[in-house]
PDB file of C-alpha atoms in Angstrom:
ATOM      1  CA  MET A 255       0.000   0.000   0.000  1.00  0.00           C
ATOM      2  CA  ASN A 256       1.490   3.365  -0.965  1.00  0.00           C
ATOM      3  CA  ASP A 257       1.327   6.676   0.910  1.00  0.00           C
ATOM      4  CA  LYS A 258      -1.485   8.086  -1.250  1.00  0.00           C
ATOM      5  CA  THR A 259      -3.647   5.015  -0.638  1.00  0.00           C
ATOM      6  CA  SER A 260      -2.992   5.153   3.109  1.00  0.00           C
ATOM      7  CA  ARG A 261      -3.809   8.862   3.142  1.00  0.00           C
ATOM      8  CA  ALA A 262      -7.045   8.292   1.200  1.00  0.00           C
ATOM      9  CA  ALA A 263      -8.003   5.489   3.598  1.00  0.00           C
ATOM     10  CA  ALA A 264      -7.314   7.681   6.641  1.00  0.00           C
ATOM     11  CA  ILE A 265      -9.405  10.511   5.197  1.00  0.00           C
ATOM     12  CA  LEU A 266     -12.248   8.132   4.393  1.00  0.00           C
ATOM     13  CA  PHE A 267     -12.086   6.851   7.973  1.00  0.00           C
ATOM     14  CA  ILE A 268     -12.199  10.381   9.452  1.00  0.00           C
ATOM     15  CA  ARG A 269     -15.061  11.418   7.188  1.00  0.00           C
ATOM     16  CA  ALA A 270     -17.056   8.207   7.656  1.00  0.00           C
ATOM     17  CA  LEU A 271     -16.591   8.093  11.434  1.00  0.00           C
ATOM     18  CA  LEU A 272     -17.677  11.706  11.829  1.00  0.00           C
ATOM     19  CA  GLY A 273     -20.589  11.073   9.469  1.00  0.00           C
ATOM     20  CA  ILE A 274     -21.708   8.003  11.420  1.00  0.00           C
ATOM     21  CA  ILE A 275     -21.568   9.902  14.725  1.00  0.00           C
ATOM     22  CA  PHE A 276     -23.745  12.727  13.382  1.00  0.00           C
ATOM     23  CA  PHE A 277     -26.024  10.423  11.354  1.00  0.00           C
ATOM     24  CA  MET A 278     -26.789   8.195  14.326  1.00  0.00           C
ATOM     25  CA  GLN A 279     -27.411  11.257  16.520  1.00  0.00           C
ATOM     26  CA  GLY A 280     -29.929  12.583  13.996  1.00  0.00           C
ATOM     27  CA  TYR A 281     -31.408   9.155  13.389  1.00  0.00           C
ATOM     28  CA  GLY A 282     -32.132   8.714  17.089  1.00  0.00           C
ATOM     29  CA  LYS A 283     -33.664  12.165  17.322  1.00  0.00           C
ATOM     30  CA  ILE A 284     -35.959  11.591  14.341  1.00  0.00           C
ATOM     31  CA  PHE A 285     -36.926   7.930  14.645  1.00  0.00           C
ATOM     32  CA  LYS A 286     -36.609   7.231  18.359  1.00  0.00           C
ATOM     33  CA  PHE A 287     -38.085  10.436  19.752  1.00  0.00           C
ATOM     34  CA  GLY A 288     -39.424  12.652  16.979  1.00  0.00           C
ATOM     35  CA  VAL A 289     -38.807  16.390  17.085  1.00  0.00           C
ATOM     36  CA  PRO A 290     -41.879  17.347  19.195  1.00  0.00           C
ATOM     37  CA  LYS A 291     -40.995  14.816  21.918  1.00  0.00           C
ATOM     38  CA  LEU A 292     -37.327  15.754  21.641  1.00  0.00           C
ATOM     39  CA  TYR A 293     -38.270  19.407  22.047  1.00  0.00           C
ATOM     40  CA  ASN A 294     -40.178  18.695  25.249  1.00  0.00           C
ATOM     41  CA  MET A 295     -37.339  16.549  26.599  1.00  0.00           C
ATOM     42  CA  PHE A 296     -34.339  18.744  25.787  1.00  0.00           C
ATOM     43  CA  PHE A 297     -35.278  22.084  24.243  1.00  0.00           C
ATOM     44  CA  LYS A 298     -38.173  23.310  26.382  1.00  0.00           C
ATOM     45  CA  ASN A 299     -35.782  24.563  29.079  1.00  0.00           C
ATOM     46  CA  PHE A 300     -34.429  27.109  26.600  1.00  0.00           C
ATOM     47  CA  GLU A 301     -37.784  28.907  26.733  1.00  0.00           C
ATOM     48  CA  LYS A 302     -36.667  30.163  30.168  1.00  0.00           C
ATOM     49  CA  THR A 303     -33.692  31.948  28.585  1.00  0.00           C
ATOM     50  CA  PHE A 304     -33.599  35.091  26.464  1.00  0.00           C
ATOM     51  CA  LEU A 305     -34.056  33.024  23.281  1.00  0.00           C
ATOM     52  CA  PRO A 306     -37.427  33.404  21.527  1.00  0.00           C
ATOM     53  CA  LYS A 307     -39.525  30.255  21.289  1.00  0.00           C
ATOM     54  CA  TRP A 308     -39.501  30.284  17.470  1.00  0.00           C
ATOM     55  CA  LEU A 309     -35.703  30.216  17.500  1.00  0.00           C
ATOM     56  CA  VAL A 310     -35.633  27.325  19.943  1.00  0.00           C
ATOM     57  CA  TRP A 311     -38.056  25.349  17.758  1.00  0.00           C
ATOM     58  CA  GLY A 312     -36.037  26.198  14.649  1.00  0.00           C
ATOM     59  CA  THR A 313     -32.867  25.058  16.370  1.00  0.00           C
ATOM     60  CA  ALA A 314     -34.472  21.764  17.370  1.00  0.00           C
ATOM     61  CA  TYR A 315     -35.369  21.064  13.739  1.00  0.00           C
ATOM     62  CA  TYR A 316     -32.089  22.383  12.337  1.00  0.00           C
ATOM     63  CA  THR A 317     -29.826  20.353  14.591  1.00  0.00           C
ATOM     64  CA  THR A 318     -31.908  17.209  14.176  1.00  0.00           C
ATOM     65  CA  TYR A 319     -32.120  17.207  10.397  1.00  0.00           C
ATOM     66  CA  VAL A 320     -28.655  18.618   9.723  1.00  0.00           C
ATOM     67  CA  GLU A 321     -27.116  15.881  11.851  1.00  0.00           C
ATOM     68  CA  PHE A 322     -29.148  13.196  10.067  1.00  0.00           C
ATOM     69  CA  ILE A 323     -28.846  14.417   6.469  1.00  0.00           C
ATOM     70  CA  CYS A 324     -25.318  15.812   6.630  1.00  0.00           C
ATOM     71  CA  GLY A 325     -24.112  12.768   8.532  1.00  0.00           C
ATOM     72  CA  LEU A 326     -25.304  10.576   5.675  1.00  0.00           C
ATOM     73  CA  LEU A 327     -23.841  12.910   3.050  1.00  0.00           C
ATOM     74  CA  LEU A 328     -20.524  12.919   4.871  1.00  0.00           C
ATOM     75  CA  ILE A 329     -20.412   9.116   5.007  1.00  0.00           C
ATOM     76  CA  ILE A 330     -20.770   8.845   1.243  1.00  0.00           C
ATOM     77  CA  GLY A 331     -18.782  12.012   0.544  1.00  0.00           C
ATOM     78  CA  LEU A 332     -21.406  14.049  -1.282  1.00  0.00           C
ATOM     79  CA  PHE A 333     -21.214  17.869  -1.062  1.00  0.00           C
ATOM     80  CA  ARG A 334     -18.319  17.421   1.375  1.00  0.00           C
ATOM     81  CA  GLN A 335     -17.450  21.096   1.949  1.00  0.00           C
ATOM     82  CA  TRP A 336     -21.015  22.344   2.464  1.00  0.00           C
ATOM     83  CA  THR A 337     -21.765  19.379   4.678  1.00  0.00           C
ATOM     84  CA  LEU A 338     -18.768  20.137   6.880  1.00  0.00           C
ATOM     85  CA  TYR A 339     -19.775  23.816   7.144  1.00  0.00           C
ATOM     86  CA  LEU A 340     -23.336  22.930   8.172  1.00  0.00           C
ATOM     87  CA  LEU A 341     -22.078  20.434  10.749  1.00  0.00           C
ATOM     88  CA  ALA A 342     -19.603  23.007  12.113  1.00  0.00           C
ATOM     89  CA  LEU A 343     -22.499  25.430  12.576  1.00  0.00           C
ATOM     90  CA  ASP A 344     -24.488  22.644  14.229  1.00  0.00           C
ATOM     91  CA  LEU A 345     -21.657  21.955  16.661  1.00  0.00           C
ATOM     92  CA  LEU A 346     -21.345  25.647  17.522  1.00  0.00           C
ATOM     93  CA  ILE A 347     -25.098  25.907  18.136  1.00  0.00           C
ATOM     94  CA  VAL A 348     -25.175  22.775  20.291  1.00  0.00           C
ATOM     95  CA  SER A 349     -22.157  23.913  22.305  1.00  0.00           C
ATOM     96  CA  PHE A 350     -23.679  27.352  22.862  1.00  0.00           C
ATOM     97  CA  GLY A 351     -26.980  25.795  23.895  1.00  0.00           C
ATOM     98  CA  HIS A 352     -25.433  23.425  26.390  1.00  0.00           C
ATOM     99  CA  GLY A 353     -23.352  26.256  27.818  1.00  0.00           C
ATOM    100  CA  LEU A 354     -26.369  28.527  28.065  1.00  0.00           C
ATOM    101  CA  LEU A 355     -28.180  26.181  30.433  1.00  0.00           C
ATOM    102  CA  GLU A 356     -25.199  25.154  32.552  1.00  0.00           C
ATOM    103  CA  PRO A 357     -21.412  25.343  32.458  1.00  0.00           C
ATOM    104  CA  ILE A 358     -19.874  22.880  30.030  1.00  0.00           C
ATOM    105  CA  TRP A 359     -17.686  20.744  32.258  1.00  0.00           C
ATOM    106  CA  ASP A 360     -18.180  17.529  30.341  1.00  0.00           C
ATOM    107  CA  LEU A 361     -16.727  17.918  26.855  1.00  0.00           C
ATOM    108  CA  SER A 362     -16.886  14.210  26.021  1.00  0.00           C
ATOM    109  CA  HIS A 363     -19.594  14.705  23.388  1.00  0.00           C
ATOM    110  CA  VAL A 364     -18.253  17.871  21.805  1.00  0.00           C
ATOM    111  CA  MET A 365     -14.507  17.306  21.595  1.00  0.00           C
ATOM    112  CA  PRO A 366     -14.361  14.089  19.523  1.00  0.00           C
ATOM    113  CA  ARG A 367     -16.704  15.612  16.963  1.00  0.00           C
ATOM    114  CA  ALA A 368     -14.820  18.902  16.986  1.00  0.00           C
ATOM    115  CA  VAL A 369     -11.425  17.238  16.480  1.00  0.00           C
ATOM    116  CA  LEU A 370     -12.698  15.071  13.613  1.00  0.00           C
ATOM    117  CA  LEU A 371     -14.535  18.025  12.075  1.00  0.00           C
ATOM    118  CA  ILE A 372     -11.484  20.292  12.231  1.00  0.00           C
ATOM    119  CA  ALA A 373      -9.358  17.542  10.696  1.00  0.00           C
ATOM    120  CA  ALA A 374     -11.889  17.047   7.893  1.00  0.00           C
ATOM    121  CA  LEU A 375     -12.043  20.796   7.260  1.00  0.00           C
ATOM    122  CA  ILE A 376      -8.278  21.294   6.992  1.00  0.00           C
ATOM    123  CA  ILE A 377      -7.588  18.231   4.854  1.00  0.00           C
ATOM    124  CA  PRO A 378      -7.305  19.373   1.228  1.00  0.00           C
ATOM    125  CA  LYS A 379     -10.305  18.105  -0.688  1.00  0.00           C
ATOM    126  CA  GLU A 380      -7.960  16.815  -3.398  1.00  0.00           C
ATOM    127  CA  TRP A 381      -6.678  14.246  -0.895  1.00  0.00           C
ATOM    128  CA  ASP A 382     -10.188  12.879  -0.276  1.00  0.00           C
ATOM    129  CA  LYS A 383     -10.329  10.515  -3.252  1.00  0.00           C
ATOM    130  CA  TRP A 384     -12.909   7.933  -2.168  1.00  0.00           C
ATOM    131  CA  ASN A 385     -16.219   9.795  -2.256  1.00  0.00           C
ATOM    132  CA  VAL A 386     -19.277  10.412  -4.407  1.00  0.00           C
ATOM    133  CA  ASP A 387     -18.188  13.998  -5.186  1.00  0.00           C
ATOM    134  CA  GLU A 388     -15.118  12.565  -6.916  1.00  0.00           C
ATOM    135  CA  ILE A 389     -17.341  10.368  -9.104  1.00  0.00           C
ATOM    136  CA  LEU A 390     -20.048  12.931  -9.912  1.00  0.00           C
ATOM    137  CA  PHE A 391     -18.062  16.137 -10.154  1.00  0.00           C
ATOM    138  CA  LYS A 392     -14.646  15.002 -11.351  1.00  0.00           C
ATOM    139  CA  LYS A 393     -13.145  17.643 -13.587  1.00  0.00           C
TER     140      LYS A 393
END
């Protein structure tokens, strides 16, 4: 196995692992709870903050569906850059939300995603050879 193949395999692993983490998060939110139940379980407390209710509802839908859809897109490598940007925004929103309700002492959910996401963002897209973007949009 040469260096380019090993690099492509490592990038696929980073992208797929991050995609699976987000996809399964979104999958659980959609199919295990559903957004209305999820809202009552986790988002309702934000109504006690300065955030307007419409924004809290919008955030519940955004984070749920971005995690699900972008997680899947990241696994297969379709629209890689936009997917990473949307997931970065998702991670910022989630981190802000958790910090708004209580201090963030436990970073065990945020940090692995953040590290993988930063790695995926700084890896040149030309190095990511095993993806659907490469097949559909090859120049």
